PDB file of C-alpha atoms in Angstrom:
ATOM      1  CA  MET U 332     -17.947 -27.615 -22.844  1.00  0.00           C
ATOM      2  CA  THR U 333     -15.142 -26.514 -25.155  1.00  0.00           C
ATOM      3  CA  GLY U 334     -12.557 -27.020 -22.403  1.00  0.00           C
ATOM      4  CA  GLU U 335     -13.779 -30.571 -21.844  1.00  0.00           C
ATOM      5  CA  ARG U 336     -13.554 -31.323 -25.572  1.00  0.00           C
ATOM      6  CA  ASP U 337     -10.061 -29.790 -25.664  1.00  0.00           C
ATOM      7  CA  ASN U 338      -8.993 -32.043 -22.773  1.00  0.00           C
ATOM      8  CA  GLU U 339     -10.336 -35.077 -24.623  1.00  0.00           C
ATOM      9  CA  GLN U 340      -8.360 -34.055 -27.707  1.00  0.00           C
ATOM     10  CA  VAL U 341      -5.178 -33.639 -25.650  1.00  0.00           C
ATOM     11  CA  ILE U 342      -5.612 -37.115 -24.133  1.00  0.00           C
ATOM     12  CA  GLU U 343      -6.235 -38.588 -27.588  1.00  0.00           C
ATOM     13  CA  LEU U 344      -3.173 -36.757 -28.891  1.00  0.00           C
ATOM     14  CA  LEU U 345      -0.994 -38.163 -26.107  1.00  0.00           C
ATOM     15  CA  THR U 346      -2.177 -41.716 -26.738  1.00  0.00           C
ATOM     16  CA  ARG U 347      -2.608 -41.852 -30.519  1.00  0.00           C
ATOM     17  CA  PHE U 348       0.185 -39.577 -31.647  1.00  0.00           C
ATOM     18  CA  LYS U 349       3.023 -40.162 -29.155  1.00  0.00           C
ATOM     19  CA  PRO U 350       5.557 -41.029 -31.905  1.00  0.00           C
ATOM     20  CA  VAL U 351       4.586 -37.871 -33.808  1.00  0.00           C
ATOM     21  CA  LEU U 352       4.902 -35.735 -30.647  1.00  0.00           C
ATOM     22  CA  GLN U 353       8.346 -37.211 -30.017  1.00  0.00           C
ATOM     23  CA  ALA U 354       9.335 -36.533 -33.629  1.00  0.00           C
ATOM     24  CA  LEU U 355       8.076 -32.929 -33.329  1.00  0.00           C
ATOM     25  CA  ALA U 356      10.130 -32.442 -30.176  1.00  0.00           C
ATOM     26  CA  ASP U 357      13.188 -33.943 -31.881  1.00  0.00           C
ATOM     27  CA  GLY U 358      12.701 -31.835 -35.006  1.00  0.00           C
ATOM     28  CA  ASP U 359      12.440 -35.047 -36.985  1.00  0.00           C
ATOM     29  CA  CYS U 360       8.768 -35.109 -37.966  1.00  0.00           C
ATOM     30  CA  SER U 361       8.076 -35.830 -41.618  1.00  0.00           C
ATOM     31  CA  GLN U 362       5.909 -33.348 -43.476  1.00  0.00           C
ATOM     32  CA  ASN U 363       3.530 -36.225 -44.192  1.00  0.00           C
ATOM     33  CA  ASP U 364       3.066 -37.058 -40.485  1.00  0.00           C
ATOM     34  CA  LEU U 365       2.760 -33.377 -39.598  1.00  0.00           C
ATOM     35  CA  SER U 366       0.114 -32.798 -42.278  1.00  0.00           C
ATOM     36  CA  ARG U 367      -1.869 -35.811 -41.054  1.00  0.00           C
ATOM     37  CA  LEU U 368      -1.707 -34.571 -37.461  1.00  0.00           C
ATOM     38  CA  GLU U 369      -2.608 -30.972 -38.290  1.00  0.00           C
ATOM     39  CA  ALA U 370      -5.551 -32.177 -40.402  1.00  0.00           C
ATOM     40  CA  VAL U 371      -7.218 -33.662 -37.326  1.00  0.00           C
ATOM     41  CA  VAL U 372      -5.778 -31.702 -34.391  1.00  0.00           C
ATOM     42  CA  PRO U 373      -5.684 -27.869 -34.233  1.00  0.00           C
ATOM     43  CA  PHE U 374      -2.356 -26.146 -33.451  1.00  0.00           C
ATOM     44  CA  PRO U 375      -3.428 -25.009 -29.933  1.00  0.00           C
ATOM     45  CA  ILE U 376      -4.286 -28.605 -28.981  1.00  0.00           C
ATOM     46  CA  VAL U 377      -0.973 -29.918 -30.323  1.00  0.00           C
ATOM     47  CA  VAL U 378       0.766 -27.254 -28.225  1.00  0.00           C
ATOM     48  CA  ARG U 379      -1.153 -28.304 -25.089  1.00  0.00           C
ATOM     49  CA  GLY U 380      -0.326 -31.925 -25.847  1.00  0.00           C
ATOM     50  CA  LEU U 381       3.379 -31.155 -26.184  1.00  0.00           C
ATOM     51  CA  VAL U 382       3.407 -29.197 -22.920  1.00  0.00           C
ATOM     52  CA  GLU U 383       1.643 -32.046 -21.104  1.00  0.00           C
ATOM     53  CA  ALA U 384       3.964 -34.608 -22.688  1.00  0.00           C
ATOM     54  CA  VAL U 385       7.020 -32.680 -21.462  1.00  0.00           C
ATOM     55  CA  ASN U 386       5.539 -32.144 -17.979  1.00  0.00           C
ATOM     56  CA  LEU U 387       4.634 -35.825 -17.637  1.00  0.00           C
ATOM     57  CA  LYS U 388       7.998 -36.891 -19.095  1.00  0.00           C
ATOM     58  CA  PHE U 389       5.963 -38.680 -21.752  1.00  0.00           C
ATOM     59  CA  ILE U 390       8.488 -37.491 -24.316  1.00  0.00           C
ATOM     60  CA  MET U 391      12.160 -36.830 -23.733  1.00  0.00           C
ATOM     61  CA  VAL U 392      14.248 -34.322 -25.659  1.00  0.00           C
ATOM     62  CA  SER U 393      18.004 -34.575 -25.890  1.00  0.00           C
ATOM     63  CA  THR U 394      19.887 -31.413 -24.993  1.00  0.00           C
ATOM     64  CA  GLU U 395      22.033 -32.157 -28.046  1.00  0.00           C
ATOM     65  CA  ILE U 396      18.935 -31.619 -30.177  1.00  0.00           C
ATOM     66  CA  LEU U 397      17.429 -28.733 -28.215  1.00  0.00           C
ATOM     67  CA  PRO U 398      19.837 -27.061 -25.748  1.00  0.00           C
ATOM     68  CA  LEU U 399      18.600 -25.988 -22.314  1.00  0.00           C
ATOM     69  CA  GLU U 400      19.943 -22.456 -22.707  1.00  0.00           C
ATOM     70  CA  PRO U 401      19.650 -20.137 -25.710  1.00  0.00           C
ATOM     71  CA  LYS U 402      22.775 -19.604 -27.821  1.00  0.00           C
ATOM     72  CA  VAL U 403      22.331 -15.837 -27.464  1.00  0.00           C
ATOM     73  CA  PRO U 404      20.447 -13.807 -24.839  1.00  0.00           C
ATOM     74  CA  LEU U 405      16.731 -13.530 -25.596  1.00  0.00           C
ATOM     75  CA  SER U 406      15.245 -10.095 -26.163  1.00  0.00           C
ATOM     76  CA  GLU U 407      11.884  -8.989 -24.813  1.00  0.00           C
ATOM     77  CA  ALA U 408      10.414  -9.524 -28.300  1.00  0.00           C
ATOM     78  CA  ASP U 409      11.874 -13.061 -28.369  1.00  0.00           C
ATOM     79  CA  ARG U 410      10.232 -13.822 -25.036  1.00  0.00           C
ATOM     80  CA  GLU U 411       6.940 -12.400 -26.277  1.00  0.00           C
ATOM     81  CA  TYR U 412       7.069 -14.596 -29.402  1.00  0.00           C
ATOM     82  CA  ILE U 413       7.879 -17.661 -27.277  1.00  0.00           C
ATOM     83  CA  GLU U 414       4.962 -16.845 -24.947  1.00  0.00           C
ATOM     84  CA  PHE U 415       2.575 -16.498 -27.894  1.00  0.00           C
ATOM     85  CA  ARG U 416       3.579 -19.926 -29.199  1.00  0.00           C
ATOM     86  CA  PHE U 417       3.465 -21.486 -25.730  1.00  0.00           C
ATOM     87  CA  ARG U 418      -0.130 -20.241 -25.415  1.00  0.00           C
ATOM     88  CA  GLY U 419      -0.940 -21.978 -28.712  1.00  0.00           C
ATOM     89  CA  MET U 420      -1.492 -18.806 -30.697  1.00  0.00           C
ATOM     90  CA  THR U 421      -1.596 -19.134 -34.483  1.00  0.00           C
ATOM     91  CA  ASN U 422       0.113 -16.734 -36.889  1.00  0.00           C
ATOM     92  CA  GLY U 423      -3.188 -14.940 -37.482  1.00  0.00           C
ATOM     93  CA  GLN U 424      -3.808 -14.499 -33.760  1.00  0.00           C
ATOM     94  CA  ILE U 425      -0.301 -13.163 -33.166  1.00  0.00           C
ATOM     95  CA  CYS U 426      -0.650 -10.661 -36.007  1.00  0.00           C
ATOM     96  CA  LYS U 427      -3.751  -9.233 -34.310  1.00  0.00           C
ATOM     97  CA  GLU U 428      -1.619  -8.275 -31.309  1.00  0.00           C
ATOM     98  CA  PRO U 429      -0.530  -4.614 -31.094  1.00  0.00           C
ATOM     99  CA  GLU U 430       2.671  -3.931 -33.054  1.00  0.00           C
ATOM    100  CA  TRP U 431       2.741  -7.417 -34.606  1.00  0.00           C
ATOM    101  CA  ASN U 432       2.392  -8.202 -38.300  1.00  0.00           C
ATOM    102  CA  TYR U 433       3.522 -11.062 -40.557  1.00  0.00           C
ATOM    103  CA  GLU U 434       6.834  -9.389 -41.364  1.00  0.00           C
ATOM    104  CA  ARG U 435       7.708  -8.959 -37.692  1.00  0.00           C
ATOM    105  CA  LEU U 436       6.408 -12.439 -36.854  1.00  0.00           C
ATOM    106  CA  ASN U 437       8.624 -14.071 -39.482  1.00  0.00           C
ATOM    107  CA  ALA U 438      11.680 -12.041 -38.461  1.00  0.00           C
ATOM    108  CA  GLN U 439      11.107 -12.906 -34.800  1.00  0.00           C
ATOM    109  CA  ARG U 440      10.551 -16.577 -35.618  1.00  0.00           C
ATOM    110  CA  LYS U 441      13.890 -16.710 -37.433  1.00  0.00           C
ATOM    111  CA  ARG U 442      15.681 -15.002 -34.541  1.00  0.00           C
ATOM    112  CA  VAL U 443      14.102 -17.305 -31.924  1.00  0.00           C
ATOM    113  CA  PHE U 444      14.835 -20.433 -33.976  1.00  0.00           C
ATOM    114  CA  ASN U 445      18.499 -19.377 -34.213  1.00  0.00           C
ATOM    115  CA  ALA U 446      18.717 -18.530 -30.502  1.00  0.00           C
ATOM    116  CA  LEU U 447      17.158 -21.815 -29.360  1.00  0.00           C
ATOM    117  CA  GLY U 448      18.502 -24.114 -32.053  1.00  0.00           C
ATOM    118  CA  ALA U 449      14.897 -24.916 -32.989  1.00  0.00           C
ATOM    119  CA  ILE U 450      13.598 -25.757 -36.441  1.00  0.00           C
ATOM    120  CA  SER U 451       9.878 -25.409 -35.734  1.00  0.00           C
ATOM    121  CA  ASP U 452       7.385 -23.600 -33.543  1.00  0.00           C
ATOM    122  CA  TYR U 453       6.683 -26.950 -31.906  1.00  0.00           C
ATOM    123  CA  GLN U 454      10.289 -27.113 -30.711  1.00  0.00           C
ATOM    124  CA  VAL U 455       9.947 -23.565 -29.369  1.00  0.00           C
ATOM    125  CA  VAL U 456       6.992 -24.808 -27.291  1.00  0.00           C
ATOM    126  CA  VAL U 457       8.984 -27.811 -26.042  1.00  0.00           C
ATOM    127  CA  TRP U 458      11.938 -25.565 -25.136  1.00  0.00           C
ATOM    128  CA  GLU U 459       9.661 -23.239 -23.144  1.00  0.00           C
ATOM    129  CA  ALA U 460       7.868 -26.140 -21.432  1.00  0.00           C
ATOM    130  CA  ARG U 461      11.225 -27.533 -20.294  1.00  0.00           C
ATOM    131  CA  ARG U 462      12.375 -24.081 -19.118  1.00  0.00           C
ATOM    132  CA  ARG U 463       9.226 -23.612 -17.038  1.00  0.00           C
ATOM    133  CA  GLN U 464       9.508 -27.113 -15.645  1.00  0.00           C
ATOM    134  CA  ARG U 465      13.089 -26.421 -14.509  1.00  0.00           C
ATOM    135  CA  LEU U 466      12.009 -23.132 -12.880  1.00  0.00           C
ATOM    136  CA  GLU U 467       9.269 -24.922 -10.931  1.00  0.00           C
ATOM    137  CA  GLN U 468      11.826 -27.392  -9.585  1.00  0.00           C
ATOM    138  CA  LEU U 469      14.037 -24.645  -8.139  1.00  0.00           C
TER     139      LEU U 469
END
């Protein structure tokens, strides 16, 4: 039943919050809009919505805003952080993983943001969704 409710929330997110999703992808979402969204939609659902929006080409992201390739090669820890975010994991969930704590999480976040040119975890998710989409097309 939870999966069905999650799907309903993703559909609602795609229809009601398209401008906010686009702003998140562009790194141009106001704190006010983000707070309103996060008050009604949990982080994992927003992540699923962003992934679906990218896959369906419901939102488009300029490569000038978020480049296709990282500025520097990604380390294994970078890839792990990106995977955690792509799966919709919260900070608390990540810190329960072996060898992860808030200090490491914040250091890794900073490194990944710099490598991808991202300014939020939502942009990290969009970057990874685009990367996976390109790989599927090969």
